[in-house]
Short mmCIF file of C-alpha atoms in Angstrom, two decimals:
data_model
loop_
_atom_site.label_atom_id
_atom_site.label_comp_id
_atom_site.label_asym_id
_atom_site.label_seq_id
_atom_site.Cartn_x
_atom_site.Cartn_y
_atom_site.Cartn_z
CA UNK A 1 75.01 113.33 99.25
CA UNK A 2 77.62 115.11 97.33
CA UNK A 3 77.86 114.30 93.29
CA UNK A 4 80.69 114.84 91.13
CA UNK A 5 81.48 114.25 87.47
CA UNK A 6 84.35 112.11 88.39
CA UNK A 7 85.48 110.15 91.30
CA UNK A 8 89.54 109.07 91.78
CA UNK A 9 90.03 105.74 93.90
CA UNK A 10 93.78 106.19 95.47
CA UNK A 11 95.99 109.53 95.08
CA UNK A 12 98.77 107.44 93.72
CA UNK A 13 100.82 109.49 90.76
CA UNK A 14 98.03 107.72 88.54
CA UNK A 15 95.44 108.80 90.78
CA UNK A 16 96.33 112.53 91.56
CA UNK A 17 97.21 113.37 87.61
CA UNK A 18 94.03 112.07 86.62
CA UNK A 19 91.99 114.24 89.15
CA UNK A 20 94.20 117.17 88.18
CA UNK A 21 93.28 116.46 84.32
CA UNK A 22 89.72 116.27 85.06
CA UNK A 23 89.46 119.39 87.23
CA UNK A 24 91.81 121.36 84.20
CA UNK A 25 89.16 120.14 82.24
CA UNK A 26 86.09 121.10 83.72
CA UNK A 27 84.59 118.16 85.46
CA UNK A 28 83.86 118.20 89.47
CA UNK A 29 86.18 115.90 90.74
CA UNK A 30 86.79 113.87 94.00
CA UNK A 31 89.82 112.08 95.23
CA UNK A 32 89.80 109.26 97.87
CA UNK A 33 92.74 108.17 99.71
CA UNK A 34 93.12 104.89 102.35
CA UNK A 35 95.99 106.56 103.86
CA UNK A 36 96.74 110.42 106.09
CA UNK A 37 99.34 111.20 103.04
CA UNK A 38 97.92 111.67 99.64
CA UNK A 39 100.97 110.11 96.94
CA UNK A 40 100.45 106.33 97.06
CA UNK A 41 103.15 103.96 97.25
CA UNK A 42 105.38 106.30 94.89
CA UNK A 43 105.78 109.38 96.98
CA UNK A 44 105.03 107.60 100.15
CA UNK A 45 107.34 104.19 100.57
CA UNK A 46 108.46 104.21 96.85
CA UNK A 47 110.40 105.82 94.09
CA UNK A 48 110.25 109.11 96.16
CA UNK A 49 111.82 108.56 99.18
CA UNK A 50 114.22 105.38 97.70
CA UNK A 51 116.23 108.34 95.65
CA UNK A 52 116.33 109.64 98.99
CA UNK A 53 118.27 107.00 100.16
CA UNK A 54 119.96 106.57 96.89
CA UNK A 55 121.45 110.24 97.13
CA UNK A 56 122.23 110.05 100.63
CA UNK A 57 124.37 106.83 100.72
CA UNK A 58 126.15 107.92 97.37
CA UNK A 59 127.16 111.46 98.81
CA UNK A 60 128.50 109.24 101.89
CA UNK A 61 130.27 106.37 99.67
CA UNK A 62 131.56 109.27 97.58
CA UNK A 63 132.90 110.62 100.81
CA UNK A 64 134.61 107.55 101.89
CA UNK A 65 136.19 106.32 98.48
CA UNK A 66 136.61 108.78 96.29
CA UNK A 67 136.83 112.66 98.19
CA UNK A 68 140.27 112.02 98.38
CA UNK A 69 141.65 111.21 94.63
CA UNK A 70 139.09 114.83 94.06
CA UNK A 71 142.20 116.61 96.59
CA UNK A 72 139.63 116.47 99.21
CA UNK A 73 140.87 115.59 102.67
CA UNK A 74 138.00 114.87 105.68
CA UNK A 75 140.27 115.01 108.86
CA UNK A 76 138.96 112.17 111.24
CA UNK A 77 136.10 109.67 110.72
CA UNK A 78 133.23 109.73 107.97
CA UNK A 79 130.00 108.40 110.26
CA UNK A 80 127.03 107.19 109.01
CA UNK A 81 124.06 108.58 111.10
CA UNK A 82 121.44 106.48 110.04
CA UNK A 83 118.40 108.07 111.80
CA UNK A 84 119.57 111.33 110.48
CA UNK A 85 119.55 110.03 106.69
CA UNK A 86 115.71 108.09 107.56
CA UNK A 87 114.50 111.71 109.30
CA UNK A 88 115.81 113.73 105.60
CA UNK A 89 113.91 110.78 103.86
CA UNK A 90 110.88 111.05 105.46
CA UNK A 91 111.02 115.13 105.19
CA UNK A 92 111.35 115.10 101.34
CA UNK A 93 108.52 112.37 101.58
CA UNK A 94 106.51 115.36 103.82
CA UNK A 95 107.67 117.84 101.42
CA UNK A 96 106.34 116.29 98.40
CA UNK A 97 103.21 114.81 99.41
CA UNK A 98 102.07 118.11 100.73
CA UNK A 99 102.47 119.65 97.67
CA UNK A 100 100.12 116.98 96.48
CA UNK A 101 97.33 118.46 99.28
CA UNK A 102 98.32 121.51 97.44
CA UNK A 103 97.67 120.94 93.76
CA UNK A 104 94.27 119.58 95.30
CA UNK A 105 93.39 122.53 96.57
CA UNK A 106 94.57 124.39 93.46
CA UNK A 107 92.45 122.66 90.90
CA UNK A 108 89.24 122.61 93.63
CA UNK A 109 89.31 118.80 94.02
CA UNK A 110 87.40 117.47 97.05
CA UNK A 111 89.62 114.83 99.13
CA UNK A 112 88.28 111.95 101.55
CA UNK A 113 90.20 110.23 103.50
CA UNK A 114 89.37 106.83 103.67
CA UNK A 115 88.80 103.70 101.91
CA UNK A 116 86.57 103.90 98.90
CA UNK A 117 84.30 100.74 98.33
CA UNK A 118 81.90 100.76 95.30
CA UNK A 119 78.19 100.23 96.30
CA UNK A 120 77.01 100.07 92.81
CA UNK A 121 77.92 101.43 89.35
CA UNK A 122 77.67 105.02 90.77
CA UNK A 123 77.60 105.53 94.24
CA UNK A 124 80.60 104.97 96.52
CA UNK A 125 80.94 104.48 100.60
CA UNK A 126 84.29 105.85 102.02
CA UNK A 127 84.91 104.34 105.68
CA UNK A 128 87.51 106.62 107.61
CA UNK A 129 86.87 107.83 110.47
CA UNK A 130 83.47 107.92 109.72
CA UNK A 131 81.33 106.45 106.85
CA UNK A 132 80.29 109.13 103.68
CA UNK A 133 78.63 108.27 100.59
CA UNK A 134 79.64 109.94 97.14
CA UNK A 135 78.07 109.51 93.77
CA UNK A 136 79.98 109.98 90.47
CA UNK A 137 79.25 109.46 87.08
CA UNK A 138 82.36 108.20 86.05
CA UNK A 139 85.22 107.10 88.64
CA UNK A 140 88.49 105.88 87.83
CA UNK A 141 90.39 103.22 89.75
CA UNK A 142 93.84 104.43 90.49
CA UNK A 143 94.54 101.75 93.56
CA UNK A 144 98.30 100.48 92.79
CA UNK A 145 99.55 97.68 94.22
CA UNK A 146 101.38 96.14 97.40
CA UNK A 147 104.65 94.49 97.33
CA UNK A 148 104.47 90.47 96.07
CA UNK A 149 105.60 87.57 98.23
CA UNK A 150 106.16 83.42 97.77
CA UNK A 151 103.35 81.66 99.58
CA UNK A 152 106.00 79.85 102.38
CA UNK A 153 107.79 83.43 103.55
CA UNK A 154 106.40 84.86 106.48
CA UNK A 155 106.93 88.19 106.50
CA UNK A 156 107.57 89.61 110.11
CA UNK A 157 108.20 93.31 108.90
CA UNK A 158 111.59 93.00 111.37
CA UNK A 159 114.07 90.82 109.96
CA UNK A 160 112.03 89.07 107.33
CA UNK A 161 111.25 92.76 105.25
CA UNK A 162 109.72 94.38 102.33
CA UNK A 163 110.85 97.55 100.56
CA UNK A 164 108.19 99.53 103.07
CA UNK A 165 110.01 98.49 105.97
CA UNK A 166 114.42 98.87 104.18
CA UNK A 167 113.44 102.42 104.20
CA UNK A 168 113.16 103.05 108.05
CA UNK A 169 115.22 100.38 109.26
CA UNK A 170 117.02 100.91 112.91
CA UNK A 171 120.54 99.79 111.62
CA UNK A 172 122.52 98.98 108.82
CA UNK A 173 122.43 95.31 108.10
CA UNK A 174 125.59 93.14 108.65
CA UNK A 175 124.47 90.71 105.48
CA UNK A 176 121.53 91.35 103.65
CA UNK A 177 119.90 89.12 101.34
CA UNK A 178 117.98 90.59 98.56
CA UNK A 179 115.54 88.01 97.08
CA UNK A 180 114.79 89.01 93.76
CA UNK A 181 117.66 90.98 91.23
CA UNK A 182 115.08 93.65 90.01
CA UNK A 183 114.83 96.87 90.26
CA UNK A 184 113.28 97.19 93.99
CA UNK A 185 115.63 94.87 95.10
CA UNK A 186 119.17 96.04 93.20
CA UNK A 187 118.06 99.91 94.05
CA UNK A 188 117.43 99.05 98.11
CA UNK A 189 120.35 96.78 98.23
CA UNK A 190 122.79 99.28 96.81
CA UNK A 191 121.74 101.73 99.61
CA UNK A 192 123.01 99.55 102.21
CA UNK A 193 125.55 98.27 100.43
CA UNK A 194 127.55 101.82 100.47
CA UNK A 195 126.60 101.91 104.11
CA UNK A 196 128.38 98.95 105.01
CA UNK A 197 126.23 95.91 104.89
CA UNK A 198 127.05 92.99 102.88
CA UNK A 199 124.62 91.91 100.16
CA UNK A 200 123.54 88.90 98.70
CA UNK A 201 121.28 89.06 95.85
CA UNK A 202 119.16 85.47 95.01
CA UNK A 203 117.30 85.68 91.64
CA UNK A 204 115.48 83.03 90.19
CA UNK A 205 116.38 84.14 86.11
CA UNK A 206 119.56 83.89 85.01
CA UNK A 207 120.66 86.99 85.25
CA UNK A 208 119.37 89.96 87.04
CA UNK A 209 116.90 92.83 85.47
CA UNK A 210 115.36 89.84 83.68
CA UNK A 211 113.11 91.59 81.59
CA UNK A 212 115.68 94.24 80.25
CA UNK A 213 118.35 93.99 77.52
CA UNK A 214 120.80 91.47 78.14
CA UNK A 215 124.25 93.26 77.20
CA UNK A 216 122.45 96.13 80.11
CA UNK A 217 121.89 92.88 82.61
CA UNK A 218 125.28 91.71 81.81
CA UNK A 219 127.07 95.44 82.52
CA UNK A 220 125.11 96.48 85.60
CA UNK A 221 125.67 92.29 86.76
CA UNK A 222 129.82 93.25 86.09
CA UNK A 223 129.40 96.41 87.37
CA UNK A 224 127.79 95.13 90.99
CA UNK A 225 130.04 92.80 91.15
CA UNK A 226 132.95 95.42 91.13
CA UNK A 227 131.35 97.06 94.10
CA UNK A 228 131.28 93.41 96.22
CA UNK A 229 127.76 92.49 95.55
CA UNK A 230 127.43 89.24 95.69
CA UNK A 231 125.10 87.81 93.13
CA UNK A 232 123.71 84.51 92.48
CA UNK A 233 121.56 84.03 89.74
CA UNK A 234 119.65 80.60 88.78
CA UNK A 235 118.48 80.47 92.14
CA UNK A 236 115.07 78.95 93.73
CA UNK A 237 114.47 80.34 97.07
CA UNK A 238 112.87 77.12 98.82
CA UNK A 239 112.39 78.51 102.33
CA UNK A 240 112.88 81.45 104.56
CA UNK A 241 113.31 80.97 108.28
CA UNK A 242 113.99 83.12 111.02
CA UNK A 243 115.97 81.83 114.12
CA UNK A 244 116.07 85.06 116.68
CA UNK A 245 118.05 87.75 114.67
CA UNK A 246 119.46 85.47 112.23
CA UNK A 247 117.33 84.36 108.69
CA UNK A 248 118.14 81.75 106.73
CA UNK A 249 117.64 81.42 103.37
CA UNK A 250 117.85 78.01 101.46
CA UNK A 251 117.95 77.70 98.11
CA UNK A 252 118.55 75.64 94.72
CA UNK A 253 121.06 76.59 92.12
CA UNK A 254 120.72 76.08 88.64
CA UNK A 255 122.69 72.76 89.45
CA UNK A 256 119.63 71.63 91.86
CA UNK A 257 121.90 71.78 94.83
CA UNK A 258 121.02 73.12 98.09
CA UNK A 259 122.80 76.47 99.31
CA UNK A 260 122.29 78.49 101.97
CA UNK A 261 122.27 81.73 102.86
CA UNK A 262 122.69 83.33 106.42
CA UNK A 263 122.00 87.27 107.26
CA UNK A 264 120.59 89.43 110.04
CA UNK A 265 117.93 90.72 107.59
CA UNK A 266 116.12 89.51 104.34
CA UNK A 267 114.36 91.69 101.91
CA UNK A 268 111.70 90.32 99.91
CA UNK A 269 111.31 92.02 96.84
CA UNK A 270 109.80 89.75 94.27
CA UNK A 271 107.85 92.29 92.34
CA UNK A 272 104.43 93.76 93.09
CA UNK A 273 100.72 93.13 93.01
CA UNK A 274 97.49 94.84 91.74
CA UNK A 275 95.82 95.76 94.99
CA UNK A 276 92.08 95.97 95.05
CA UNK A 277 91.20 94.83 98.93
CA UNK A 278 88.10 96.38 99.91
CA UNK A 279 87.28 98.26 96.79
CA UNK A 280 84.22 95.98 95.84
CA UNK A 281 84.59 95.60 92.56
CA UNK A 282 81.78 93.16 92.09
CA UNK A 283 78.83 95.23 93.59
CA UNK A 284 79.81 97.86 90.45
CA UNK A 285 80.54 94.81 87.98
CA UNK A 286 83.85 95.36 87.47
CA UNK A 287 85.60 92.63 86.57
CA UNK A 288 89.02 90.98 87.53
CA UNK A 289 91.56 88.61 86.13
CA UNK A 290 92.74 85.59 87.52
CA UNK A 291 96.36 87.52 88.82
CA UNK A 292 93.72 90.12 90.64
CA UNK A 293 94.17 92.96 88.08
CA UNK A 294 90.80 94.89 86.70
CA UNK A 295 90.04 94.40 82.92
CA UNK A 296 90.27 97.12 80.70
CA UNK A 297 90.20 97.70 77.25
CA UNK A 298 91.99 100.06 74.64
CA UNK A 299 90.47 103.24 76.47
CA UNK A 300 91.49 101.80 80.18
CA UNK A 301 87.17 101.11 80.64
CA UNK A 302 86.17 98.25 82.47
CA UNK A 303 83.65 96.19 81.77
CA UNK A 304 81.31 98.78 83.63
CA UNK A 305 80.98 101.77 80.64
CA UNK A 306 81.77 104.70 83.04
CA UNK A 307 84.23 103.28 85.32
CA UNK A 308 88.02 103.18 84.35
CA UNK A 309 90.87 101.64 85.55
CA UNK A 310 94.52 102.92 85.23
CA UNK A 311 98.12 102.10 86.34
CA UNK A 312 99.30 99.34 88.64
CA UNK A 313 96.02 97.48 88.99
CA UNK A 314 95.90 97.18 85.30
CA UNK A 315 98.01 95.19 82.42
CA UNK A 316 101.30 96.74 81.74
CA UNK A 317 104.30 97.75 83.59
CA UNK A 318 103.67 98.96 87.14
CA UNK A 319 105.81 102.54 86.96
CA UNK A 320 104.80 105.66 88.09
CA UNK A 321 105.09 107.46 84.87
CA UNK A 322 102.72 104.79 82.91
CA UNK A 323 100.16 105.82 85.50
CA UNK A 324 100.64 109.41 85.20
CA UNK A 325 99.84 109.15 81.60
CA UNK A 326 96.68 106.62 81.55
CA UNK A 327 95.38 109.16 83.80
CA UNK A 328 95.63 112.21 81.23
CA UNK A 329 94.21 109.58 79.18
CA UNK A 330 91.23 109.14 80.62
CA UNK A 331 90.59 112.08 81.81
CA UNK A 332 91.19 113.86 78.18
CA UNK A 333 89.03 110.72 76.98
CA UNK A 334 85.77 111.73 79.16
CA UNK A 335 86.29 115.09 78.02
CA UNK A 336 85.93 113.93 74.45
CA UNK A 337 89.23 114.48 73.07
CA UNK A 338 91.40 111.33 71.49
CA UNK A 339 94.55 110.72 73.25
CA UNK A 340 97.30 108.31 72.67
CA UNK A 341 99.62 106.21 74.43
CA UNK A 342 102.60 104.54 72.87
CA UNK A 343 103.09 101.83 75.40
CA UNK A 344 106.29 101.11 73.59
CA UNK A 345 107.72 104.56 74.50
CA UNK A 346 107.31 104.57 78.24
CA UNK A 347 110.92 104.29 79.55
CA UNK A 348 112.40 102.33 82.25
CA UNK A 349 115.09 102.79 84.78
CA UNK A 350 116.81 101.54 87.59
CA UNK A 351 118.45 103.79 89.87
CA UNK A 352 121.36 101.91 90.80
CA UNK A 353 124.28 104.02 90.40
CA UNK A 354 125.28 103.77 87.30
CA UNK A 355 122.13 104.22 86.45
CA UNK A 356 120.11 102.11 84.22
CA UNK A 357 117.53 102.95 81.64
CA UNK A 358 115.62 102.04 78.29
CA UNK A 359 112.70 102.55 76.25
CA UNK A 360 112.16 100.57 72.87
CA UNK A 361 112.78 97.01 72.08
CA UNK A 362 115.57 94.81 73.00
CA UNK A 363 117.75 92.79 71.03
CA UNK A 364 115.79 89.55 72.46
CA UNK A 365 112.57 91.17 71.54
CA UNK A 366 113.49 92.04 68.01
CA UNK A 367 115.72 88.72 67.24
CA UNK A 368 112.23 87.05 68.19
CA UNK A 369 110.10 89.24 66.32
CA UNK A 370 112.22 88.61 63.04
CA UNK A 371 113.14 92.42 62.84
CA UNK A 372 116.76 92.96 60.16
CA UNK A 373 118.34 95.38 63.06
CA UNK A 374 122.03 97.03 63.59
CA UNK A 375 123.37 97.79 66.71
CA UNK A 376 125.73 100.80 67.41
CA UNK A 377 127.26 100.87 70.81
CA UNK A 378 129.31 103.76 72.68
CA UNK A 379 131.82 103.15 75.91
CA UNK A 380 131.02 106.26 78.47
CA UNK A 381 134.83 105.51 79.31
CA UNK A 382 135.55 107.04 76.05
CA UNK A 383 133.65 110.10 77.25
CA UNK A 384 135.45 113.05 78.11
CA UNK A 385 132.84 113.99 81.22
CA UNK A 386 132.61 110.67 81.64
CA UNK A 387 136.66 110.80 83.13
CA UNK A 388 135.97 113.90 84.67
CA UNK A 389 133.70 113.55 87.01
CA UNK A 390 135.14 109.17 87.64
CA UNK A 391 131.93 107.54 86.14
CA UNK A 392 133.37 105.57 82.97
CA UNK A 393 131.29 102.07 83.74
CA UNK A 394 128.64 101.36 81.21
CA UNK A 395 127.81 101.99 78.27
CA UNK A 396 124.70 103.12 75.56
CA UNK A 397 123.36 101.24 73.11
CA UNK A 398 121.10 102.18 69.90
CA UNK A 399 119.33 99.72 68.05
CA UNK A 400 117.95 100.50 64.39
CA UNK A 401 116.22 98.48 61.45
CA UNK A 402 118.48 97.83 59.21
CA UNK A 403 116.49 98.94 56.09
CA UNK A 404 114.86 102.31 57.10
CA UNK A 405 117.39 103.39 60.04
CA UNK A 406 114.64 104.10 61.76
CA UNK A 407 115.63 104.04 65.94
CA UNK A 408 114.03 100.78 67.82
CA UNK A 409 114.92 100.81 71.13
CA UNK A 410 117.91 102.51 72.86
CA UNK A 411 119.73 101.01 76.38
CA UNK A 412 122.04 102.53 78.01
CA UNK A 413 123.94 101.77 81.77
CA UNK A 414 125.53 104.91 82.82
CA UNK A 415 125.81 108.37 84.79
CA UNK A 416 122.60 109.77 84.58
CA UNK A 417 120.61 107.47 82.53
CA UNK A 418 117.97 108.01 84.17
CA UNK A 419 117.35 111.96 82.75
CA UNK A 420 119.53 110.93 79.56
CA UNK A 421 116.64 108.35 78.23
CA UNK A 422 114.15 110.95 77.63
CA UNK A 423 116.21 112.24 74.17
CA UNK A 424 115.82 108.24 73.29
CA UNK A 425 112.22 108.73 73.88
CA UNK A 426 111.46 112.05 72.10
CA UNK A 427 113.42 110.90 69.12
CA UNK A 428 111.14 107.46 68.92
CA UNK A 429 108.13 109.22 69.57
CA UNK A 430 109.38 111.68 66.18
CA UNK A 431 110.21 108.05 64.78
CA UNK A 432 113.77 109.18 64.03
CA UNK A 433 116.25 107.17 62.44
CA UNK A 434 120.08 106.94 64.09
CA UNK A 435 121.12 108.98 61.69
CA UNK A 436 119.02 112.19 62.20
CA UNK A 437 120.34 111.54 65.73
CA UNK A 438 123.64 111.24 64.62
CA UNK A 439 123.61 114.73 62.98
CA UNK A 440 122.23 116.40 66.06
CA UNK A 441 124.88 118.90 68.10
CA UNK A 442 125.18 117.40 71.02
CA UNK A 443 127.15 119.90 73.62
CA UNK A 444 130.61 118.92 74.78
CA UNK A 445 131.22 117.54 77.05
CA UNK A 446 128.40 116.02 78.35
CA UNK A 447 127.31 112.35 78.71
CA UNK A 448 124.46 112.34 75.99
CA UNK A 449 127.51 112.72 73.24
CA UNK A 450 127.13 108.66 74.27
CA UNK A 451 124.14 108.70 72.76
CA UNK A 452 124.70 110.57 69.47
CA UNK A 453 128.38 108.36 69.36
CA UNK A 454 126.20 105.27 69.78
CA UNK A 455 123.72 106.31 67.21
CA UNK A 456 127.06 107.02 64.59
CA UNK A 457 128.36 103.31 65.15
CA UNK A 458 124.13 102.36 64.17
CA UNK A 459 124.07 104.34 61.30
CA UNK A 460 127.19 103.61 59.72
CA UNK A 461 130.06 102.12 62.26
CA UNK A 462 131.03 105.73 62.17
CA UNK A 463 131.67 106.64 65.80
CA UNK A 464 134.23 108.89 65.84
CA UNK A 465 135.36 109.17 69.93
CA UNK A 466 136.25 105.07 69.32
#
């Protein structure tokens, strides 16, 4: 039987980092995987091959609507060639997760395929193809989660879909309805939205992106709009019923009456949930919550001293980058060392285009929390490279207390939000105020001038581009 200092259950971006850590830092370390691909959800039939799509339909509705006010003239018919796009999808999927086979290799991590079920404390059986038994003195769970579902959809993996199956389907959708106005769902249903499909989006909150900012919900829910979404808010999906290639969707508004909604497909994305099926939790002592998630406490250990549990299958947000860092955190933790986490700093974004993003708290958060704040807000329409390049929508916004200055959260819809939020981040992490912001050159032109023009209006109204 083969021992190691550390065992990894799932190669998700929680699972894989945390390996890497522990094999940078000395320990013999194992990784075990369900699936052929090592990646998890993320790089596998997540955020990795989503931006796939996301890049691929925008280079096409770029070509459609807006080559020609660039001067550029495509003779004859732009075609969408839908297998082609799914085959480049799954090849930067390929791409990336064997890179991940070749990290492993670099840092001298042992990988089994197969699905890792604790037997006690320290041993663990991994049933692939056939049945090996590992012991390791610590182990981390790294399992993720599996998309969420209400308990009277049926989902056929055909018509009645989750994100998994949106990115291979066959055919662009006539009318798609998007159940759920999150992230999953807004991202996926902008993909087939440039590629012809209509798209109706039911959320039950009243308004979509629920748990981010409300002036950002209310921007990206005006911006949507003003590419033909078609979103209805205040909605209770009731039932979901497919009739040969046709699903129906009933539903209640915020009025109580009955609508209904008619499409060729429906994607279910009503968030995700910690997945733990066959790990055997109990047999090590590990214990689970009543939503399925493992227990942790401040230094991600269970209730079982030398197991650990990070990233989707614990509290917290379920993102890829959250993971990434609970699993330098443990693994610097078992070496000894202190590490830190500012939960408060992990950013989040939606890669709708414009782009969404934010890290800090929101106005809702702070008004609630009694917090004396100022807000300073900056139009990227008043951006030069905003104009140039035809991406004026949106909008970032800084907010600061309004004693010390000191930055609180920052939101911002926009071109490139995505890659602009980590200046928001460094700058909280540094606990800057607007003003030290504010006094930073910012290169021109460029579309983080939104942020320093945003943190001017915080510190003082001073923007000067308004």
């Amino acid at each position: 039987m083969n021992s190691y200092d550390v065992a990894v259950i799932g190669s998700g971006p929680g699972g894989y980092v945390a390996a890497i850590r522990c094999a940078q830092l000395g320990m013999k370390t194992a990784i075990i995987e369900k699936y052929a691909t090592l990646g998890g959800t993320c790089l596998n039939v997540g955020c990795i091959p989503s931006k796939a799509l996301l890049d691929s339909s925008h280079h096409y509705e770029d070509a459609i609507k807006h080559f020609e006010e660039h001067g550029i003239e495509i003779p004859g018919e732009v075609k969408v060639n839908l297998e082609k796009m799914i085959a480049r999808k799954q090849a930067v999927v390929d791409q990336t997760t064997g890179g991940i086979d070749f990290l492993m290799k670099k840092n001298k991590i042992d990988v089994y395929q197969g699905l890792g079920s604790f037997k006690d404390a320290t041993h663990i059986t991994i049933t692939g193809e056939e049945t090996t038994e590992i012991e390791a003195k610590n182990t981390i769970i790294a399992t993720g989660s599996k998309p969420s579902s209400l308990p009277f959809i049926n989902i056929d993996k055909e018509r009645i879909i989750t994100s998994t199956e949106a990115l291979k389907l066959k055919e662009v959708p006539k009318h798609l309805i998007v159940i759920g106005g999150g992230v999953i769902g807004l991202e996926l249903g902008q993909v087939y939205k440039r590629l012809g499909a209509e798209v109706s989006v039911v959320e039950y909150a009243d308004r979509i992106v629920p748990t981010m900012d409300a002036g950002v919900s209310k921007e990206l829910n005006k911006v949507l709009k003003k590419q033909k979404f078609k979103i209805n808010a205040s909605h209770k999906v009731k039932s979901v019923e497919r009739v040969g290639d046709e699903v129906i969707v009933k539903a209640d508004n915020k009025k109580g009456e009955e609508v209904e909604f008619k499409g060729d497909y429906c994607l279910v994305s009503v968030g995700r949930r910690p997945y733990t099926d066959g790990l055997n939790a109990e047999a090590a002592g590990v214990k689970l919550d009543d939503r399925g998630k493992v227990e942790v406490n401040d230094h991600l250990q269970t209730s079982v001293s030398n197991i650990y549990a990070i990233g989707d299958v614990v509290k917290g947000a379920m993102l890829a980058h959250k993971a990434e860092e609970e699993g330098v955190f443990v693994a610097e933790t078992l070496a000894g060392q202190k590490p830190h986490i500012d939960y408060n700093l992990i950013p989040g974004v939606v890669y709708t285009w414009p782009e969404v993003a934010a890290v800090g708290k929101t106005e809702e958060q702070l008004k609630e929390a009694g917090i004396d704040y100022k807000v300073g807000q900056f139009p990227m329409r008043a951006l030069g490279r905003a104009r140039a390049s035809m991406d004026i929508d949106g909008f970032v916004k800084v907010l600061a207390d309004k004693n010390t200055d000191e930055i609180l959260g920052v939101h911002m819809v926009g071109a490139r939000a995505a890659d602009m939020i980590a200046e928001a981040v460094v700058a909280m992490e540094y606990r800057a105020s607007a003003e030290d912001i504010s006094r930073m050159s910012h290169a021109h032109p460029t579309f983080t001038e939104a942020i320093k023009e945003a943190a001017l209006a915080a510190t003082d109204d001073r923007a000067l581009h308004v």
